[in-house]
């Protein structure tokens, strides 16, 4: 069943399927939608109620609104939306399953709310350790931005800055709207290590050994920080381990959630 919830200035689209006594909240990664995790929903729906969310700015959910001070949303706002969804649907202790960006939200949610258990699939949440050349590139860009805004004026200069960002950014960044680009930059630089020890629910980390977007080292750091956690890796799988090896993934997930 397709549903919508208006909250925090956005309209959230989600599906509500299955009839089990326990409820799963299933969240996709950045640049995706609920269709990306359809195989996981189909796997769990026979035994669980499954809420599959189009995160704000993705799928059929609307983008976060522009604020008067132009500060972009961060993980806090995304998590607050899922907390409001839980309240709206009377879900007291969900099973949280988050892939990549959805894992970020799962981590923060579980650190301050009752949860049955948590599944983090190739999850984001660890701020990457970057080499010196990265910071040289960042500060070079900031200097260029200052020069463009100073000598071309705010409107023309900002247009040039946005064009530079679009050329230099990742595929996810280039494909996003201006609003979602600003949100992405903020979220990528949020490190959630400080809240991971607060997660009390049993937590399963499921990871592709060849993941380059969120490397396996991130999973090992999370596993060390989350008290009741375990890590399962999948050989020859990348950032979408649930698609790269669906059989093994289904076996492990079913055993954990049931």
PDB file of C-alpha atoms in Angstrom:
ATOM      1  CA  UNK A   1       0.000   0.000   0.000  1.00  0.00           C
ATOM      2  CA  UNK A   2       1.347   3.427  -0.964  1.00  0.00           C
ATOM      3  CA  UNK A   3       1.151   6.067   1.762  1.00  0.00           C
ATOM      4  CA  UNK A   4       2.200   9.676   2.267  1.00  0.00           C
ATOM      5  CA  UNK A   5       3.043  11.708   5.342  1.00  0.00           C
ATOM      6  CA  UNK A   6       3.467  15.486   5.400  1.00  0.00           C
ATOM      7  CA  UNK A   7       6.039  16.514   8.006  1.00  0.00           C
ATOM      8  CA  UNK A   8       9.043  18.839   8.371  1.00  0.00           C
ATOM      9  CA  UNK A   9       7.972  20.712   5.239  1.00  0.00           C
ATOM     10  CA  UNK A  10       8.169  17.654   2.961  1.00  0.00           C
ATOM     11  CA  UNK A  11       5.792  14.982   1.713  1.00  0.00           C
ATOM     12  CA  UNK A  12       7.215  11.557   2.503  1.00  0.00           C
ATOM     13  CA  UNK A  13       6.219   8.627   0.291  1.00  0.00           C
ATOM     14  CA  UNK A  14       6.444   5.106   1.693  1.00  0.00           C
ATOM     15  CA  UNK A  15       4.950   1.671   1.193  1.00  0.00           C
ATOM     16  CA  UNK A  16       3.352  -0.468   3.906  1.00  0.00           C
ATOM     17  CA  UNK A  17       3.241  -4.196   3.142  1.00  0.00           C
ATOM     18  CA  UNK A  18       3.261  -7.511   5.003  1.00  0.00           C
ATOM     19  CA  UNK A  19       1.302  -8.492   8.097  1.00  0.00           C
ATOM     20  CA  UNK A  20       3.801  -9.726  10.655  1.00  0.00           C
ATOM     21  CA  UNK A  21       3.737  -8.738  14.308  1.00  0.00           C
ATOM     22  CA  UNK A  22       7.184  -7.103  14.038  1.00  0.00           C
ATOM     23  CA  UNK A  23       7.761  -4.046  11.861  1.00  0.00           C
ATOM     24  CA  UNK A  24      10.756  -3.355   9.635  1.00  0.00           C
ATOM     25  CA  UNK A  25      11.639   0.167   8.513  1.00  0.00           C
ATOM     26  CA  UNK A  26      13.692  -0.255   5.341  1.00  0.00           C
ATOM     27  CA  UNK A  27      15.792   2.647   3.994  1.00  0.00           C
ATOM     28  CA  UNK A  28      17.723   2.905   0.733  1.00  0.00           C
ATOM     29  CA  UNK A  29      20.987   4.665  -0.103  1.00  0.00           C
ATOM     30  CA  UNK A  30      21.725   8.079  -1.588  1.00  0.00           C
ATOM     31  CA  UNK A  31      20.467   8.617  -5.133  1.00  0.00           C
ATOM     32  CA  UNK A  32      18.192   5.564  -4.955  1.00  0.00           C
ATOM     33  CA  UNK A  33      14.573   4.914  -3.964  1.00  0.00           C
ATOM     34  CA  UNK A  34      12.472   2.233  -2.334  1.00  0.00           C
ATOM     35  CA  UNK A  35      12.584   0.234  -5.583  1.00  0.00           C
ATOM     36  CA  UNK A  36      16.342  -0.307  -5.059  1.00  0.00           C
ATOM     37  CA  UNK A  37      15.683  -2.366  -1.928  1.00  0.00           C
ATOM     38  CA  UNK A  38      12.608  -4.135  -3.319  1.00  0.00           C
ATOM     39  CA  UNK A  39      14.323  -7.531  -3.089  1.00  0.00           C
ATOM     40  CA  UNK A  40      14.796  -7.046   0.671  1.00  0.00           C
ATOM     41  CA  UNK A  41      11.177  -5.962   1.100  1.00  0.00           C
ATOM     42  CA  UNK A  42       9.947  -9.030  -0.807  1.00  0.00           C
ATOM     43  CA  UNK A  43      12.164 -11.278   1.321  1.00  0.00           C
ATOM     44  CA  UNK A  44      10.754 -10.000   4.631  1.00  0.00           C
ATOM     45  CA  UNK A  45       7.119  -9.228   3.779  1.00  0.00           C
ATOM     46  CA  UNK A  46       5.866 -12.825   4.283  1.00  0.00           C
ATOM     47  CA  UNK A  47       6.880 -12.715   7.971  1.00  0.00           C
ATOM     48  CA  UNK A  48       7.041  -9.004   8.850  1.00  0.00           C
ATOM     49  CA  UNK A  49       5.255  -5.735   8.324  1.00  0.00           C
ATOM     50  CA  UNK A  50       7.662  -3.775   6.104  1.00  0.00           C
ATOM     51  CA  UNK A  51       7.668   0.024   5.794  1.00  0.00           C
ATOM     52  CA  UNK A  52       9.845   0.941   2.801  1.00  0.00           C
ATOM     53  CA  UNK A  53      10.677   4.643   2.629  1.00  0.00           C
ATOM     54  CA  UNK A  54      11.530   7.011  -0.204  1.00  0.00           C
ATOM     55  CA  UNK A  55      13.856   9.271   1.761  1.00  0.00           C
ATOM     56  CA  UNK A  56      13.297  13.044   1.389  1.00  0.00           C
ATOM     57  CA  UNK A  57      14.509  14.243  -2.008  1.00  0.00           C
ATOM     58  CA  UNK A  58      14.444  10.698  -3.422  1.00  0.00           C
ATOM     59  CA  UNK A  59      11.887   8.659  -5.335  1.00  0.00           C
ATOM     60  CA  UNK A  60       8.403  10.104  -4.885  1.00  0.00           C
ATOM     61  CA  UNK A  61       9.227  12.089  -1.732  1.00  0.00           C
ATOM     62  CA  UNK A  62       9.679  15.839  -2.061  1.00  0.00           C
ATOM     63  CA  UNK A  63      12.923  17.707  -1.403  1.00  0.00           C
ATOM     64  CA  UNK A  64      13.594  19.466   1.893  1.00  0.00           C
ATOM     65  CA  UNK A  65      12.513  23.118   1.750  1.00  0.00           C
ATOM     66  CA  UNK A  66      14.856  26.069   1.534  1.00  0.00           C
ATOM     67  CA  UNK A  67      15.419  27.573   4.979  1.00  0.00           C
ATOM     68  CA  UNK A  68      15.623  31.319   5.586  1.00  0.00           C
ATOM     69  CA  UNK A  69      19.296  30.976   6.584  1.00  0.00           C
ATOM     70  CA  UNK A  70      19.948  28.535   3.684  1.00  0.00           C
ATOM     71  CA  UNK A  71      21.475  25.918   5.994  1.00  0.00           C
ATOM     72  CA  UNK A  72      20.999  22.465   4.449  1.00  0.00           C
ATOM     73  CA  UNK A  73      19.495  19.442   6.141  1.00  0.00           C
ATOM     74  CA  UNK A  74      21.797  16.987   7.873  1.00  0.00           C
ATOM     75  CA  UNK A  75      21.358  13.504   9.320  1.00  0.00           C
ATOM     76  CA  UNK A  76      19.466  15.000  12.264  1.00  0.00           C
ATOM     77  CA  UNK A  77      16.613  16.195  10.045  1.00  0.00           C
ATOM     78  CA  UNK A  78      16.407  12.943   8.065  1.00  0.00           C
ATOM     79  CA  UNK A  79      16.317  10.977  11.307  1.00  0.00           C
ATOM     80  CA  UNK A  80      13.617  13.235  12.747  1.00  0.00           C
ATOM     81  CA  UNK A  81      11.453  12.463   9.718  1.00  0.00           C
ATOM     82  CA  UNK A  82      11.777   8.706  10.342  1.00  0.00           C
ATOM     83  CA  UNK A  83      11.023   9.241  14.035  1.00  0.00           C
ATOM     84  CA  UNK A  84       7.865  11.115  13.046  1.00  0.00           C
ATOM     85  CA  UNK A  85       6.942   8.286  10.670  1.00  0.00           C
ATOM     86  CA  UNK A  86       7.346   5.763  13.513  1.00  0.00           C
ATOM     87  CA  UNK A  87       5.097   7.870  15.740  1.00  0.00           C
ATOM     88  CA  UNK A  88       2.528   8.297  12.956  1.00  0.00           C
ATOM     89  CA  UNK A  89       2.377   4.543  12.318  1.00  0.00           C
ATOM     90  CA  UNK A  90       2.479   3.629  16.039  1.00  0.00           C
ATOM     91  CA  UNK A  91       5.748   1.709  15.693  1.00  0.00           C
ATOM     92  CA  UNK A  92       7.433   1.509  19.091  1.00  0.00           C
ATOM     93  CA  UNK A  93      10.406  -0.826  18.492  1.00  0.00           C
ATOM     94  CA  UNK A  94      11.151  -1.235  14.782  1.00  0.00           C
ATOM     95  CA  UNK A  95      13.723  -3.404  13.101  1.00  0.00           C
ATOM     96  CA  UNK A  96      15.847  -0.878  11.212  1.00  0.00           C
ATOM     97  CA  UNK A  97      17.465  -1.880   7.932  1.00  0.00           C
ATOM     98  CA  UNK A  98      19.526   0.772   6.164  1.00  0.00           C
ATOM     99  CA  UNK A  99      21.688   0.566   3.076  1.00  0.00           C
ATOM    100  CA  UNK A 100      24.486   3.141   2.676  1.00  0.00           C
ATOM    101  CA  UNK A 101      22.910   6.563   3.413  1.00  0.00           C
ATOM    102  CA  UNK A 102      19.941   4.778   4.993  1.00  0.00           C
ATOM    103  CA  UNK A 103      22.447   3.259   7.388  1.00  0.00           C
ATOM    104  CA  UNK A 104      23.411   6.716   8.624  1.00  0.00           C
ATOM    105  CA  UNK A 105      19.815   7.351   9.620  1.00  0.00           C
ATOM    106  CA  UNK A 106      19.541   3.911  11.217  1.00  0.00           C
ATOM    107  CA  UNK A 107      22.616   4.586  13.353  1.00  0.00           C
ATOM    108  CA  UNK A 108      21.367   7.902  14.728  1.00  0.00           C
ATOM    109  CA  UNK A 109      17.807   6.612  15.206  1.00  0.00           C
ATOM    110  CA  UNK A 110      18.957   3.506  17.100  1.00  0.00           C
ATOM    111  CA  UNK A 111      21.294   5.550  19.296  1.00  0.00           C
ATOM    112  CA  UNK A 112      18.348   7.385  20.899  1.00  0.00           C
ATOM    113  CA  UNK A 113      15.239   5.238  20.358  1.00  0.00           C
ATOM    114  CA  UNK A 114      14.080   1.749  21.260  1.00  0.00           C
ATOM    115  CA  UNK A 115      14.747  -0.658  18.417  1.00  0.00           C
ATOM    116  CA  UNK A 116      14.262  -4.405  18.061  1.00  0.00           C
ATOM    117  CA  UNK A 117      17.449  -4.842  16.055  1.00  0.00           C
ATOM    118  CA  UNK A 118      19.502  -3.014  13.430  1.00  0.00           C
ATOM    119  CA  UNK A 119      20.896  -4.137  10.071  1.00  0.00           C
ATOM    120  CA  UNK A 120      23.523  -1.916   8.449  1.00  0.00           C
ATOM    121  CA  UNK A 121      24.220  -2.833   4.811  1.00  0.00           C
ATOM    122  CA  UNK A 122      27.390  -1.288   3.343  1.00  0.00           C
ATOM    123  CA  UNK A 123      26.509   1.609   5.605  1.00  0.00           C
ATOM    124  CA  UNK A 124      27.833   5.151   5.639  1.00  0.00           C
ATOM    125  CA  UNK A 125      28.512   6.882   8.943  1.00  0.00           C
ATOM    126  CA  UNK A 126      32.306   6.991   9.265  1.00  0.00           C
ATOM    127  CA  UNK A 127      33.883  10.211   8.019  1.00  0.00           C
ATOM    128  CA  UNK A 128      36.648   9.147   5.655  1.00  0.00           C
ATOM    129  CA  UNK A 129      40.311   9.743   6.466  1.00  0.00           C
ATOM    130  CA  UNK A 130      41.439  11.978   3.629  1.00  0.00           C
ATOM    131  CA  UNK A 131      44.969  12.566   2.313  1.00  0.00           C
ATOM    132  CA  UNK A 132      46.685  15.961   2.223  1.00  0.00           C
ATOM    133  CA  UNK A 133      45.932  16.390  -1.489  1.00  0.00           C
ATOM    134  CA  UNK A 134      42.207  16.336  -0.690  1.00  0.00           C
ATOM    135  CA  UNK A 135      42.529  19.322   1.648  1.00  0.00           C
ATOM    136  CA  UNK A 136      44.743  21.169  -0.844  1.00  0.00           C
ATOM    137  CA  UNK A 137      41.999  20.661  -3.421  1.00  0.00           C
ATOM    138  CA  UNK A 138      39.320  21.879  -0.990  1.00  0.00           C
ATOM    139  CA  UNK A 139      41.162  25.049  -0.014  1.00  0.00           C
ATOM    140  CA  UNK A 140      42.084  25.739  -3.638  1.00  0.00           C
ATOM    141  CA  UNK A 141      38.390  25.533  -4.510  1.00  0.00           C
ATOM    142  CA  UNK A 142      37.476  27.854  -1.612  1.00  0.00           C
ATOM    143  CA  UNK A 143      39.986  30.419  -2.865  1.00  0.00           C
ATOM    144  CA  UNK A 144      38.559  30.145  -6.384  1.00  0.00           C
ATOM    145  CA  UNK A 145      35.041  30.542  -5.001  1.00  0.00           C
ATOM    146  CA  UNK A 146      36.041  33.683  -3.093  1.00  0.00           C
ATOM    147  CA  UNK A 147      37.602  35.173  -6.227  1.00  0.00           C
ATOM    148  CA  UNK A 148      34.581  34.426  -8.414  1.00  0.00           C
ATOM    149  CA  UNK A 149      32.112  35.894  -5.935  1.00  0.00           C
ATOM    150  CA  UNK A 150      34.308  38.940  -5.349  1.00  0.00           C
ATOM    151  CA  UNK A 151      35.053  39.854  -8.967  1.00  0.00           C
ATOM    152  CA  UNK A 152      31.929  38.592 -10.775  1.00  0.00           C
ATOM    153  CA  UNK A 153      29.313  39.464  -8.176  1.00  0.00           C
ATOM    154  CA  UNK A 154      27.042  37.174  -6.199  1.00  0.00           C
ATOM    155  CA  UNK A 155      24.722  35.991  -8.995  1.00  0.00           C
ATOM    156  CA  UNK A 156      27.257  35.435 -11.811  1.00  0.00           C
ATOM    157  CA  UNK A 157      29.918  34.214  -9.418  1.00  0.00           C
ATOM    158  CA  UNK A 158      27.629  31.660  -7.765  1.00  0.00           C
ATOM    159  CA  UNK A 159      26.620  30.315 -11.185  1.00  0.00           C
ATOM    160  CA  UNK A 160      30.281  29.722 -12.019  1.00  0.00           C
ATOM    161  CA  UNK A 161      30.882  28.121  -8.610  1.00  0.00           C
ATOM    162  CA  UNK A 162      27.940  25.738  -9.104  1.00  0.00           C
ATOM    163  CA  UNK A 163      29.238  24.799 -12.563  1.00  0.00           C
ATOM    164  CA  UNK A 164      32.689  24.006 -11.119  1.00  0.00           C
ATOM    165  CA  UNK A 165      31.168  21.854  -8.386  1.00  0.00           C
ATOM    166  CA  UNK A 166      29.077  19.933 -10.916  1.00  0.00           C
ATOM    167  CA  UNK A 167      32.139  19.151 -13.065  1.00  0.00           C
ATOM    168  CA  UNK A 168      34.334  18.079 -10.170  1.00  0.00           C
ATOM    169  CA  UNK A 169      31.805  16.195  -8.054  1.00  0.00           C
ATOM    170  CA  UNK A 170      30.971  12.491  -7.948  1.00  0.00           C
ATOM    171  CA  UNK A 171      28.255  10.945 -10.121  1.00  0.00           C
ATOM    172  CA  UNK A 172      25.801  11.168  -7.200  1.00  0.00           C
ATOM    173  CA  UNK A 173      26.664  14.831  -6.769  1.00  0.00           C
ATOM    174  CA  UNK A 174      26.314  15.671 -10.469  1.00  0.00           C
ATOM    175  CA  UNK A 175      22.928  13.985 -10.714  1.00  0.00           C
ATOM    176  CA  UNK A 176      21.489  15.766  -7.652  1.00  0.00           C
ATOM    177  CA  UNK A 177      19.601  19.052  -7.624  1.00  0.00           C
ATOM    178  CA  UNK A 178      21.328  22.133  -6.140  1.00  0.00           C
ATOM    179  CA  UNK A 179      19.452  21.630  -2.855  1.00  0.00           C
ATOM    180  CA  UNK A 180      20.353  17.930  -2.606  1.00  0.00           C
ATOM    181  CA  UNK A 181      23.980  18.671  -3.477  1.00  0.00           C
ATOM    182  CA  UNK A 182      24.294  20.938  -0.459  1.00  0.00           C
ATOM    183  CA  UNK A 183      22.635  18.319   1.725  1.00  0.00           C
ATOM    184  CA  UNK A 184      24.913  15.591   0.397  1.00  0.00           C
ATOM    185  CA  UNK A 185      28.061  17.600   1.160  1.00  0.00           C
ATOM    186  CA  UNK A 186      26.911  18.216   4.734  1.00  0.00           C
ATOM    187  CA  UNK A 187      25.875  14.602   5.377  1.00  0.00           C
ATOM    188  CA  UNK A 188      29.043  13.074   3.932  1.00  0.00           C
ATOM    189  CA  UNK A 189      31.097  15.136   6.389  1.00  0.00           C
ATOM    190  CA  UNK A 190      29.082  14.101   9.449  1.00  0.00           C
ATOM    191  CA  UNK A 191      30.881  11.480  11.523  1.00  0.00           C
ATOM    192  CA  UNK A 192      28.568   9.300  13.641  1.00  0.00           C
ATOM    193  CA  UNK A 193      31.202   7.394  15.595  1.00  0.00           C
ATOM    194  CA  UNK A 194      30.304   9.247  18.794  1.00  0.00           C
ATOM    195  CA  UNK A 195      26.743   7.829  18.841  1.00  0.00           C
ATOM    196  CA  UNK A 196      27.560   4.245  17.857  1.00  0.00           C
ATOM    197  CA  UNK A 197      28.342   3.108  21.441  1.00  0.00           C
ATOM    198  CA  UNK A 198      24.815   4.243  22.417  1.00  0.00           C
ATOM    199  CA  UNK A 199      23.125   1.622  20.223  1.00  0.00           C
ATOM    200  CA  UNK A 200      21.677  -1.021  22.543  1.00  0.00           C
ATOM    201  CA  UNK A 201      19.906  -3.258  20.017  1.00  0.00           C
ATOM    202  CA  UNK A 202      21.597  -6.290  18.435  1.00  0.00           C
ATOM    203  CA  UNK A 203      23.219  -5.013  15.243  1.00  0.00           C
ATOM    204  CA  UNK A 204      24.265  -6.891  12.118  1.00  0.00           C
ATOM    205  CA  UNK A 205      26.765  -5.372   9.685  1.00  0.00           C
ATOM    206  CA  UNK A 206      26.510  -6.855   6.167  1.00  0.00           C
ATOM    207  CA  UNK A 207      29.309  -5.811   3.828  1.00  0.00           C
ATOM    208  CA  UNK A 208      30.724  -6.426   0.385  1.00  0.00           C
ATOM    209  CA  UNK A 209      34.448  -7.113   0.671  1.00  0.00           C
ATOM    210  CA  UNK A 210      35.109  -5.087  -2.491  1.00  0.00           C
ATOM    211  CA  UNK A 211      33.038  -2.071  -1.456  1.00  0.00           C
ATOM    212  CA  UNK A 212      34.856   1.121  -2.458  1.00  0.00           C
ATOM    213  CA  UNK A 213      32.107   3.601  -1.529  1.00  0.00           C
ATOM    214  CA  UNK A 214      32.063   2.592   2.141  1.00  0.00           C
ATOM    215  CA  UNK A 215      35.180   0.426   2.567  1.00  0.00           C
ATOM    216  CA  UNK A 216      35.303  -2.682   4.724  1.00  0.00           C
ATOM    217  CA  UNK A 217      37.540  -0.805   7.171  1.00  0.00           C
ATOM    218  CA  UNK A 218      34.490   1.344   8.000  1.00  0.00           C
ATOM    219  CA  UNK A 219      32.554  -1.779   8.913  1.00  0.00           C
ATOM    220  CA  UNK A 220      35.349  -2.949  11.213  1.00  0.00           C
ATOM    221  CA  UNK A 221      35.369   0.422  12.993  1.00  0.00           C
ATOM    222  CA  UNK A 222      31.586   0.277  13.447  1.00  0.00           C
ATOM    223  CA  UNK A 223      31.786  -3.293  14.697  1.00  0.00           C
ATOM    224  CA  UNK A 224      34.294  -2.205  17.348  1.00  0.00           C
ATOM    225  CA  UNK A 225      32.144   0.733  18.473  1.00  0.00           C
ATOM    226  CA  UNK A 226      28.636  -0.786  18.520  1.00  0.00           C
ATOM    227  CA  UNK A 227      28.403  -2.932  21.684  1.00  0.00           C
ATOM    228  CA  UNK A 228      26.210  -5.852  20.513  1.00  0.00           C
ATOM    229  CA  UNK A 229      27.243  -6.140  16.874  1.00  0.00           C
ATOM    230  CA  UNK A 230      28.548  -8.678  14.413  1.00  0.00           C
ATOM    231  CA  UNK A 231      30.031  -8.382  10.934  1.00  0.00           C
ATOM    232  CA  UNK A 232      29.305 -10.644   7.959  1.00  0.00           C
ATOM    233  CA  UNK A 233      31.227 -10.048   4.726  1.00  0.00           C
ATOM    234  CA  UNK A 234      30.516 -11.234   1.197  1.00  0.00           C
ATOM    235  CA  UNK A 235      33.393 -12.115  -1.119  1.00  0.00           C
ATOM    236  CA  UNK A 236      33.461 -10.594  -4.626  1.00  0.00           C
ATOM    237  CA  UNK A 237      30.665  -8.160  -3.686  1.00  0.00           C
ATOM    238  CA  UNK A 238      30.687  -4.376  -3.810  1.00  0.00           C
ATOM    239  CA  UNK A 239      28.546  -1.604  -2.354  1.00  0.00           C
ATOM    240  CA  UNK A 240      25.302  -3.443  -3.133  1.00  0.00           C
ATOM    241  CA  UNK A 241      26.035  -6.798  -1.524  1.00  0.00           C
ATOM    242  CA  UNK A 242      22.309  -7.621  -1.353  1.00  0.00           C
ATOM    243  CA  UNK A 243      22.171  -7.462  -5.158  1.00  0.00           C
ATOM    244  CA  UNK A 244      25.599  -8.973  -5.839  1.00  0.00           C
ATOM    245  CA  UNK A 245      24.946 -12.138  -3.808  1.00  0.00           C
ATOM    246  CA  UNK A 246      21.200 -12.284  -3.068  1.00  0.00           C
ATOM    247  CA  UNK A 247      21.166 -15.931  -1.982  1.00  0.00           C
ATOM    248  CA  UNK A 248      23.790 -15.668   0.736  1.00  0.00           C
ATOM    249  CA  UNK A 249      22.431 -12.280   1.784  1.00  0.00           C
ATOM    250  CA  UNK A 250      18.912 -13.705   2.232  1.00  0.00           C
ATOM    251  CA  UNK A 251      20.175 -16.613   4.312  1.00  0.00           C
ATOM    252  CA  UNK A 252      22.073 -14.374   6.743  1.00  0.00           C
ATOM    253  CA  UNK A 253      19.351 -11.725   7.000  1.00  0.00           C
ATOM    254  CA  UNK A 254      16.550 -14.203   7.620  1.00  0.00           C
ATOM    255  CA  UNK A 255      18.515 -15.907  10.360  1.00  0.00           C
ATOM    256  CA  UNK A 256      19.188 -12.586  12.097  1.00  0.00           C
ATOM    257  CA  UNK A 257      15.722 -11.002  11.944  1.00  0.00           C
ATOM    258  CA  UNK A 258      13.878 -14.240  12.778  1.00  0.00           C
TER     259      UNK A 258
END
